[in-house]
XYZ file of C-alpha atoms in Angstrom:
547
model
C 13.646 23.435 22.236
C 13.982 24.763 19.081
C 11.018 22.684 17.598
C 8.562 25.653 18.483
C 7.694 27.763 15.436
C 7.901 30.981 17.586
C 11.487 30.250 18.967
C 12.450 29.581 15.171
C 11.416 32.937 13.989
C 12.933 34.616 16.783
C 16.377 33.012 16.062
C 15.797 33.545 12.221
C 15.306 37.348 12.844
C 18.114 37.596 15.440
C 20.481 36.234 13.138
C 19.790 38.209 10.384
C 20.231 41.430 12.619
C 23.439 40.402 13.421
C 24.502 39.809 9.750
C 23.175 43.091 8.847
C 24.612 44.835 11.563
C 28.015 43.263 10.370
C 27.570 44.418 6.813
C 26.610 47.816 8.213
C 29.632 48.279 9.897
C 31.930 46.813 7.087
C 30.374 49.228 4.430
C 29.855 52.123 6.372
C 31.942 55.298 5.492
C 34.020 55.842 8.405
C 36.696 58.272 7.136
C 36.958 61.571 9.293
C 35.829 64.809 7.660
C 38.701 67.530 7.921
C 39.086 71.017 6.669
C 40.896 72.532 3.654
C 43.531 73.817 5.819
C 44.277 70.521 7.802
C 44.056 68.612 4.328
C 46.758 71.059 2.951
C 49.039 70.788 6.052
C 48.969 66.773 5.763
C 49.654 66.911 1.953
C 52.742 69.134 2.840
C 53.908 67.008 5.439
C 53.728 64.086 2.863
C 52.382 61.885 5.281
C 49.497 60.855 2.792
C 50.202 57.738 1.103
C 47.253 57.241 -1.249
C 44.440 59.755 -2.694
C 41.139 58.344 -3.581
C 38.495 60.294 -5.397
C 34.749 59.675 -5.322
C 31.903 61.740 -6.777
C 31.563 63.610 -3.490
C 34.820 63.380 -1.621
C 38.537 63.148 -1.684
C 39.660 60.241 0.423
C 43.354 60.755 1.886
C 44.826 57.637 3.216
C 47.862 57.817 6.117
C 49.431 55.225 8.010
C 47.029 55.486 10.799
C 43.736 57.429 9.511
C 41.679 57.977 6.691
C 40.416 61.673 5.921
C 37.845 62.926 3.764
C 37.223 66.379 2.258
C 34.204 67.687 -0.077
C 35.490 67.506 -3.681
C 34.373 71.117 -4.152
C 37.085 72.407 -1.718
C 40.014 71.487 -3.325
C 41.904 71.956 -6.824
C 43.647 69.286 -8.914
C 46.770 71.324 -8.115
C 47.006 69.910 -4.455
C 47.843 66.630 -5.870
C 50.302 67.194 -8.657
C 52.816 64.575 -6.495
C 49.913 62.055 -6.002
C 48.587 59.323 -8.034
C 44.908 59.831 -7.807
C 42.385 56.488 -7.934
C 39.015 56.699 -8.754
C 36.525 54.982 -6.474
C 33.406 53.657 -7.819
C 30.611 55.290 -5.884
C 28.005 52.558 -6.513
C 30.264 49.632 -5.390
C 27.625 47.233 -6.859
C 29.974 44.451 -6.990
C 30.691 44.682 -3.553
C 27.387 45.017 -2.370
C 26.407 41.912 -4.598
C 29.403 39.623 -2.926
C 28.042 40.503 0.416
C 24.409 39.949 -0.569
C 25.546 36.779 -1.784
C 27.510 35.912 1.459
C 24.525 36.881 3.605
C 22.291 34.651 1.669
C 24.538 31.772 2.071
C 25.059 32.538 5.874
C 21.105 32.472 6.034
C 20.778 29.100 4.029
C 23.495 27.725 6.218
C 21.981 29.088 9.684
C 18.472 27.521 8.576
C 19.866 24.101 7.666
C 21.589 23.748 11.158
C 18.222 24.684 12.526
C 16.651 22.223 10.888
C 19.155 19.460 11.821
C 19.212 20.888 15.425
C 15.365 20.435 15.549
C 15.474 16.720 13.914
C 17.836 15.553 16.742
C 15.706 17.189 19.527
C 12.449 15.651 18.122
C 14.246 12.319 17.749
C 15.723 12.415 21.178
C 12.180 13.410 22.642
C 10.529 10.351 20.812
C 13.434 7.879 20.910
C 11.714 5.706 23.951
C 12.608 1.929 22.918
C 13.212 2.837 19.435
C 15.893 5.174 19.605
C 14.595 7.048 16.777
C 11.834 9.511 15.370
C 8.518 7.482 15.776
C 6.707 6.756 12.745
C 3.393 8.195 14.147
C 4.914 11.815 14.478
C 5.568 12.021 10.599
C 2.965 14.119 9.067
C 0.287 12.187 6.893
C 0.266 13.390 3.092
C -1.437 11.810 -0.061
C 0.241 10.618 -3.029
C -0.765 10.813 -6.594
C -1.058 7.233 -7.769
C 0.469 6.352 -10.894
C -1.193 2.703 -11.103
C -3.768 1.907 -13.786
C -5.779 -1.032 -14.500
C -3.938 -1.672 -17.413
C -0.805 -2.359 -15.294
C -2.900 -5.224 -13.731
C -3.753 -8.127 -15.530
C -6.550 -10.537 -14.414
C -8.581 -8.932 -12.203
C -11.524 -8.191 -14.832
C -14.111 -9.368 -12.138
C -12.687 -7.020 -9.296
C -12.407 -4.091 -11.906
C -16.413 -4.367 -12.561
C -16.973 -4.510 -8.952
C -15.139 -1.138 -8.441
C -16.148 0.589 -11.775
C -19.181 1.801 -9.878
C -17.515 3.268 -7.001
C -14.920 5.250 -9.548
C -17.789 6.412 -11.385
C -19.517 7.548 -8.122
C -16.307 9.667 -7.518
C -16.137 11.307 -10.698
C -20.044 12.226 -11.094
C -21.359 12.328 -7.374
C -24.728 14.601 -8.306
C -25.687 12.009 -10.686
C -26.001 9.324 -7.814
C -27.440 11.815 -5.530
C -30.321 12.912 -7.749
C -31.428 9.162 -7.520
C -30.805 8.894 -3.292
C -27.814 6.758 -3.694
C -24.899 7.152 -1.458
C -21.420 6.280 -1.725
C -20.234 3.186 -0.087
C -18.291 4.047 3.131
C -15.686 1.006 2.733
C -14.710 -1.421 0.863
C -13.020 -4.565 1.985
C -10.555 -6.810 -0.558
C -10.238 -10.009 0.689
C -7.624 -12.324 -0.773
C -3.956 -14.235 -0.275
C -0.875 -12.531 -0.201
C 0.608 -11.330 -3.475
C -2.432 -10.882 -5.582
C -2.546 -7.318 -5.922
C -4.652 -5.546 -3.250
C -2.510 -2.588 -2.665
C -1.858 -1.987 -6.871
C -5.979 -2.498 -7.112
C -6.613 0.231 -4.686
C -4.044 2.636 -6.341
C -5.704 1.973 -9.614
C -9.032 3.128 -8.385
C -7.528 6.066 -6.848
C -5.907 6.861 -10.263
C -9.035 6.328 -12.261
C -11.269 8.537 -10.026
C -8.553 11.407 -10.075
C -8.299 11.332 -6.347
C -5.708 11.580 -3.684
C -4.631 8.663 -2.229
C -4.008 7.860 1.719
C -1.888 4.626 2.257
C -1.001 3.287 5.909
C -0.609 -0.089 6.847
C -2.506 -1.373 9.843
C 0.978 -2.137 11.993
C 1.322 1.817 11.739
C -1.371 2.505 14.275
C -0.202 0.065 16.442
C 2.034 2.351 18.918
C 3.967 1.657 22.047
C 2.593 5.103 23.494
C -1.219 4.880 24.963
C -3.354 7.069 22.702
C -0.934 7.290 19.653
C -2.745 4.946 17.310
C -6.037 6.530 17.985
C -4.328 9.998 17.234
C -2.953 8.529 14.073
C -6.266 7.524 13.003
C -7.774 10.975 13.627
C -5.030 12.498 11.591
C -5.537 10.236 8.939
C -9.234 10.903 8.376
C -8.778 14.716 9.283
C -6.265 15.016 6.118
C -8.308 13.111 3.885
C -11.506 15.204 4.615
C -9.235 18.361 3.669
C -8.856 17.130 0.256
C -11.854 15.354 -0.090
C -12.779 13.503 -2.607
C -10.252 10.979 -1.430
C -9.565 7.181 -0.868
C -7.802 5.945 2.283
C -6.225 2.485 1.912
C -5.375 0.640 5.189
C -2.970 -2.588 4.358
C -3.302 -5.437 6.595
C -6.283 -4.149 8.631
C -6.568 -7.153 10.739
C -3.173 -5.913 12.389
C -5.535 -3.297 14.220
C -9.086 -4.812 13.615
C -8.828 -8.125 15.419
C -12.079 -9.167 17.294
C -12.081 -7.434 20.866
C -12.671 -10.213 23.415
C -14.068 -7.562 26.021
C -11.695 -8.464 28.858
C -9.010 -5.616 28.374
C -8.893 -2.279 26.820
C -5.380 -1.921 25.434
C -4.029 0.527 22.869
C -5.013 -1.641 19.820
C -8.607 -1.853 20.960
C -8.588 1.878 21.439
C -7.398 2.379 18.133
C -9.964 -0.135 16.590
C -12.781 2.117 18.488
C -11.382 5.225 16.822
C -11.691 3.850 13.348
C -15.094 2.901 14.016
C -16.111 6.164 15.352
C -14.160 8.085 12.247
C -16.143 5.500 9.702
C -19.378 6.506 11.503
C -18.650 9.731 11.470
C -18.663 10.129 7.562
C -21.113 12.346 6.087
C -22.845 11.354 2.562
C -21.086 14.416 0.948
C -17.701 13.875 2.686
C -16.048 12.139 -0.748
C -14.178 9.811 1.310
C -13.837 5.876 0.620
C -11.886 3.449 3.002
C -10.243 0.508 1.189
C -9.077 -1.934 3.275
C -7.133 -5.205 2.556
C -6.852 -8.275 4.368
C -6.066 -11.994 4.074
C -7.669 -13.000 7.448
C -11.262 -11.738 7.232
C -12.001 -14.523 9.631
C -10.395 -12.586 12.773
C -11.852 -9.094 11.920
C -14.322 -7.475 14.769
C -17.814 -7.877 13.685
C -18.439 -4.005 14.245
C -15.829 -3.378 10.967
C -17.823 -5.756 8.870
C -21.378 -4.561 9.516
C -23.218 -2.572 7.053
C -22.529 1.078 6.899
C -18.667 0.530 7.317
C -17.374 -1.993 5.212
C -20.531 -2.176 2.905
C -18.786 -4.068 0.139
C -16.531 -6.965 0.393
C -14.418 -8.139 -2.966
C -12.638 -11.175 -2.691
C -9.284 -11.311 -4.910
C -8.643 -15.017 -5.647
C -5.521 -16.491 -7.237
C -4.969 -16.019 -10.658
C -6.755 -18.718 -13.190
C -4.766 -19.868 -15.999
C -6.155 -17.441 -18.273
C -5.366 -14.506 -15.789
C -1.927 -15.899 -15.339
C -1.270 -15.481 -19.072
C -2.239 -11.990 -18.792
C -0.160 -11.093 -16.022
C 2.911 -12.842 -17.517
C 2.088 -10.617 -20.738
C 2.204 -7.701 -18.770
C 5.572 -8.342 -17.082
C 7.197 -9.529 -20.403
C 6.324 -6.624 -22.473
C 10.010 -4.977 -21.605
C 11.643 -8.505 -21.788
C 13.319 -9.884 -25.027
C 11.824 -13.141 -25.196
C 10.884 -16.012 -27.133
C 8.198 -17.943 -24.998
C 4.473 -18.883 -25.159
C 2.868 -16.964 -22.157
C 0.008 -20.137 -22.330
C 2.681 -22.742 -21.564
C 4.174 -20.925 -18.585
C 0.654 -20.124 -17.442
C 0.026 -24.006 -17.344
C 3.203 -24.580 -15.460
C 2.238 -22.333 -12.690
C -0.710 -23.262 -11.244
C -1.007 -21.662 -7.670
C 1.137 -18.723 -8.429
C -0.131 -15.310 -7.367
C 0.763 -12.068 -9.119
C 4.069 -11.453 -6.956
C 5.238 -14.775 -7.805
C 4.813 -14.517 -11.373
C 6.824 -11.035 -11.218
C 9.511 -12.906 -9.426
C 9.574 -15.739 -12.256
C 9.916 -13.485 -14.955
C 12.714 -11.265 -13.132
C 14.481 -14.749 -11.978
C 14.227 -15.900 -15.812
C 15.546 -12.607 -17.119
C 18.443 -12.620 -14.615
C 19.687 -16.028 -15.797
C 19.456 -15.065 -19.410
C 21.634 -12.326 -18.608
C 24.136 -14.459 -16.862
C 24.316 -16.780 -19.398
C 24.886 -14.008 -21.988
C 21.605 -15.075 -24.105
C 20.050 -12.333 -26.372
C 16.402 -13.649 -24.984
C 14.484 -15.032 -22.591
C 13.317 -18.854 -23.380
C 11.375 -21.497 -22.040
C 14.458 -23.081 -20.739
C 15.281 -20.162 -18.626
C 11.587 -20.565 -16.979
C 12.180 -24.035 -16.464
C 15.510 -23.713 -14.579
C 14.314 -20.967 -12.085
C 10.543 -22.235 -11.415
C 11.962 -24.278 -8.565
C 14.134 -21.509 -7.167
C 10.720 -19.281 -7.015
C 8.664 -21.889 -5.696
C 10.977 -22.967 -3.133
C 9.699 -21.710 0.650
C 6.562 -20.357 -0.695
C 4.057 -20.724 2.230
C 0.909 -22.413 0.942
C 1.624 -22.391 -2.389
C 0.126 -25.244 -4.410
C 2.805 -26.581 -6.714
C 0.960 -29.440 -8.652
C 2.629 -31.819 -11.012
C 0.504 -33.488 -13.544
C -0.831 -36.088 -11.566
C -1.577 -34.117 -8.643
C -3.383 -31.552 -10.817
C -5.754 -34.395 -12.132
C -6.659 -35.472 -8.715
C -7.514 -31.844 -7.869
C -9.496 -31.400 -11.002
C -11.652 -34.197 -10.044
C -11.680 -33.342 -6.568
C -13.157 -29.883 -7.058
C -15.266 -30.707 -9.809
C -17.127 -33.331 -7.416
C -17.260 -30.569 -4.945
C -18.932 -28.244 -7.171
C -21.352 -30.627 -8.894
C -22.400 -31.637 -5.281
C -22.447 -28.106 -3.887
C -24.700 -27.019 -7.167
C -26.953 -30.261 -6.822
C -27.964 -29.118 -2.974
C -28.036 -25.478 -3.912
C -25.527 -24.477 -1.181
C -24.481 -20.815 -1.656
C -21.287 -20.017 -3.651
C -20.812 -18.356 -7.271
C -17.875 -20.125 -8.820
C -14.914 -22.357 -7.784
C -11.148 -22.003 -8.684
C -8.919 -24.938 -9.200
C -6.467 -23.187 -6.532
C -9.365 -22.520 -3.812
C -9.270 -24.425 -0.449
C -12.724 -23.893 0.465
C -16.020 -23.698 -1.879
C -18.372 -22.214 0.428
C -17.643 -20.810 3.588
C -18.486 -22.064 6.820
C -21.357 -20.300 8.784
C -22.605 -20.008 12.534
C -26.198 -19.622 11.547
C -28.893 -22.008 12.713
C -28.819 -24.677 10.381
C -31.642 -27.473 9.430
C -30.539 -31.029 9.774
C -30.736 -31.737 5.847
C -28.771 -28.697 5.406
C -25.838 -29.889 7.329
C -26.217 -32.992 5.756
C -25.682 -31.464 2.354
C -22.986 -29.472 3.562
C -21.189 -32.947 4.875
C -21.783 -34.374 1.313
C -20.060 -31.536 -0.636
C -16.957 -31.688 1.813
C -16.946 -35.607 1.304
C -17.838 -35.134 -2.456
C -14.292 -34.941 -3.293
C -12.720 -37.617 -1.515
C -15.417 -39.929 -2.972
C -15.131 -38.822 -6.597
C -11.388 -39.587 -6.435
C -11.786 -43.112 -5.024
C -14.550 -43.986 -7.701
C -12.032 -42.696 -10.563
C -8.712 -43.566 -8.908
C -9.283 -45.705 -6.198
C -7.449 -43.370 -3.924
C -7.601 -39.720 -2.880
C -4.893 -36.958 -1.916
C -3.794 -35.878 1.686
C -5.144 -32.400 0.664
C -8.581 -33.585 1.705
C -7.611 -33.211 5.293
C -9.043 -29.565 5.705
C -12.631 -30.665 4.302
C -12.533 -34.266 5.976
C -11.665 -32.439 9.464
C -14.731 -29.863 8.839
C -16.771 -32.859 7.769
C -16.260 -34.667 11.227
C -16.496 -31.574 13.328
C -20.077 -30.771 11.781
C -21.103 -34.792 12.417
C -19.841 -34.430 15.964
C -21.875 -31.468 16.592
C -25.033 -32.735 14.869
C -24.552 -35.989 17.301
C -23.402 -34.342 20.558
C -24.745 -30.827 20.438
C -27.794 -30.674 18.217
C -29.402 -33.998 19.151
C -29.788 -34.753 15.188
C -28.954 -38.794 15.783
C -31.498 -41.461 16.397
C -32.067 -40.292 19.833
C -31.291 -36.936 21.559
C -28.764 -38.755 23.701
C -25.404 -39.524 21.818
C -24.478 -42.823 21.435
C -20.953 -43.826 20.361
C -21.544 -45.501 17.184
C -23.902 -43.043 15.770
C -21.244 -40.859 14.320
C -19.503 -43.537 12.276
C -23.140 -44.546 11.049
C -24.231 -41.225 9.964
C -20.979 -40.307 8.458
C -21.052 -43.646 6.359
C -24.258 -43.103 5.340
C -23.517 -39.619 3.949
C -20.590 -40.991 2.429
C -22.700 -43.644 0.343
C -25.528 -41.470 -0.423
C -22.655 -39.057 -1.785
C -21.497 -41.876 -3.817
C -24.679 -42.721 -5.502
C -25.340 -39.380 -6.420
C -21.940 -38.955 -8.081
C -22.028 -42.062 -10.054
C -25.362 -40.846 -11.354
C -23.742 -37.723 -12.700
C -20.517 -38.823 -14.168
C -21.155 -36.992 -17.328
C -21.544 -33.680 -15.523
C -18.325 -34.245 -13.720
C -16.545 -35.007 -16.942
C -17.813 -31.766 -18.612
C -16.915 -29.684 -15.243
C -13.434 -31.587 -15.462
C -12.965 -30.396 -19.267
C -13.743 -26.911 -18.204
C -11.411 -26.488 -15.279
C -8.540 -27.995 -17.179
C -8.877 -25.331 -19.723
C -9.520 -22.167 -17.329
C -9.245 -23.410 -13.867
C -12.581 -22.087 -12.521
C -16.584 -22.640 -13.244
C -19.370 -20.347 -11.835
C -22.663 -22.417 -10.473
C -24.727 -21.108 -13.206
C -22.682 -23.358 -15.714
C -22.834 -26.258 -13.638
C -26.312 -26.065 -12.966
C -27.024 -25.985 -16.655
C -24.859 -29.262 -17.297
C -26.896 -30.940 -14.345
C -30.524 -29.586 -15.952
C -29.488 -31.216 -19.399
C -29.151 -34.614 -17.678
C -31.779 -34.856 -14.910
């Protein structure tokens, strides 16, 4: 096959020799030398058609042959009846033309070989796909041109990553304190919030090569190809260290192993774990991965020493949406207030906001308007929102219910000191569920937090929204386990009515608590209405002022 490097070299050399021989045959002096007597004879016979003079020879051209005789042997009188042409001995133009032809032929030959090699490789790799496999392409780094200034509303994420950027710029400073670089950073968040752009911005700020791979690119049809691809990726990064490896959608290859089979995906995951364990402190490589399904990842990936840091990238808040919109509107002629648009786009991610600005711009162009106005955004908002999976589109009334619901949850969670940092208006869950052993009062506190939103809405509006389903389902599941599995009822053997008795008791206790903290809930609602997020420390401060 032409794909062999040795074969290619042999073919190139052979082709060059053939061309050189052809040029030699065309350019060599093939005239037949003759004596003065013979030259005089053919001149007298008038069989000479033309005479050409060069610096060294006189060429006599007949119908059949070309003869030459040294210029020193002849005299000008011999050519009285002939027009003598002067031949340029250097033939620079001719040699140049032949050189150009030779180089052109070599270039065409090279392209033909390249094309032939491509089709041969494609044919060999076609399999089920019928085209060149993704895994056969060489892994190359890219130079990121994305900066943190290009991304709006990620101040919290940026502060988490600044230390890593500083480490890659000044490793000696950290090593002098015995600190080691984190091996892996896991970006967790819903689709469209800018996880890939964040990784590119880190690479740009650190000034290091950036290796991008999708988790799906490791999933190959051929056994061993995925593991080989992982090895090649890490080998390429080590050769250009310090560097950043970014694996998008890592859940495609890093799902939990069930232990019942050993397929290609599990072999690829094992290779990834091995490569991350093989890091040396001085390797200068950081793996950044992104996922929106952290709950399906294998526990071996999440342990310390592999992905040491987890950074949660949430949907943007009101203020963050305004910053993102300002970025996208910089090059768009507009007459809009970004705060107004931010208020009408609750639940939009960065990608949705980009699409919204683009659709508004296209509408303005279609209507031959000179600027984008708020009316354009009103017209295209439904178009952008339509069909968005899990995108919370809230009317004014729905937003009021959501604010009250989330305010009650965060107040209850803070009062019982449940683990969380802050709450967002768009959050589905305030605190993650855990499989760790929990004491009875801890489980009851969690149930109260899950019921708090329903309780608060019933107190204030005498009804609650269907969005409470997820929290209610989790509360029921905890109650069921407490009574039937954990033996936390009035007796160790579960009674049919005990689940209803327990959930009603916890509901009433939650109601009593929230009624006593109505002033705190009102203050938290005001904060959520203003900026759509609030921290645990702020809520704790409000509660301490009342109690």
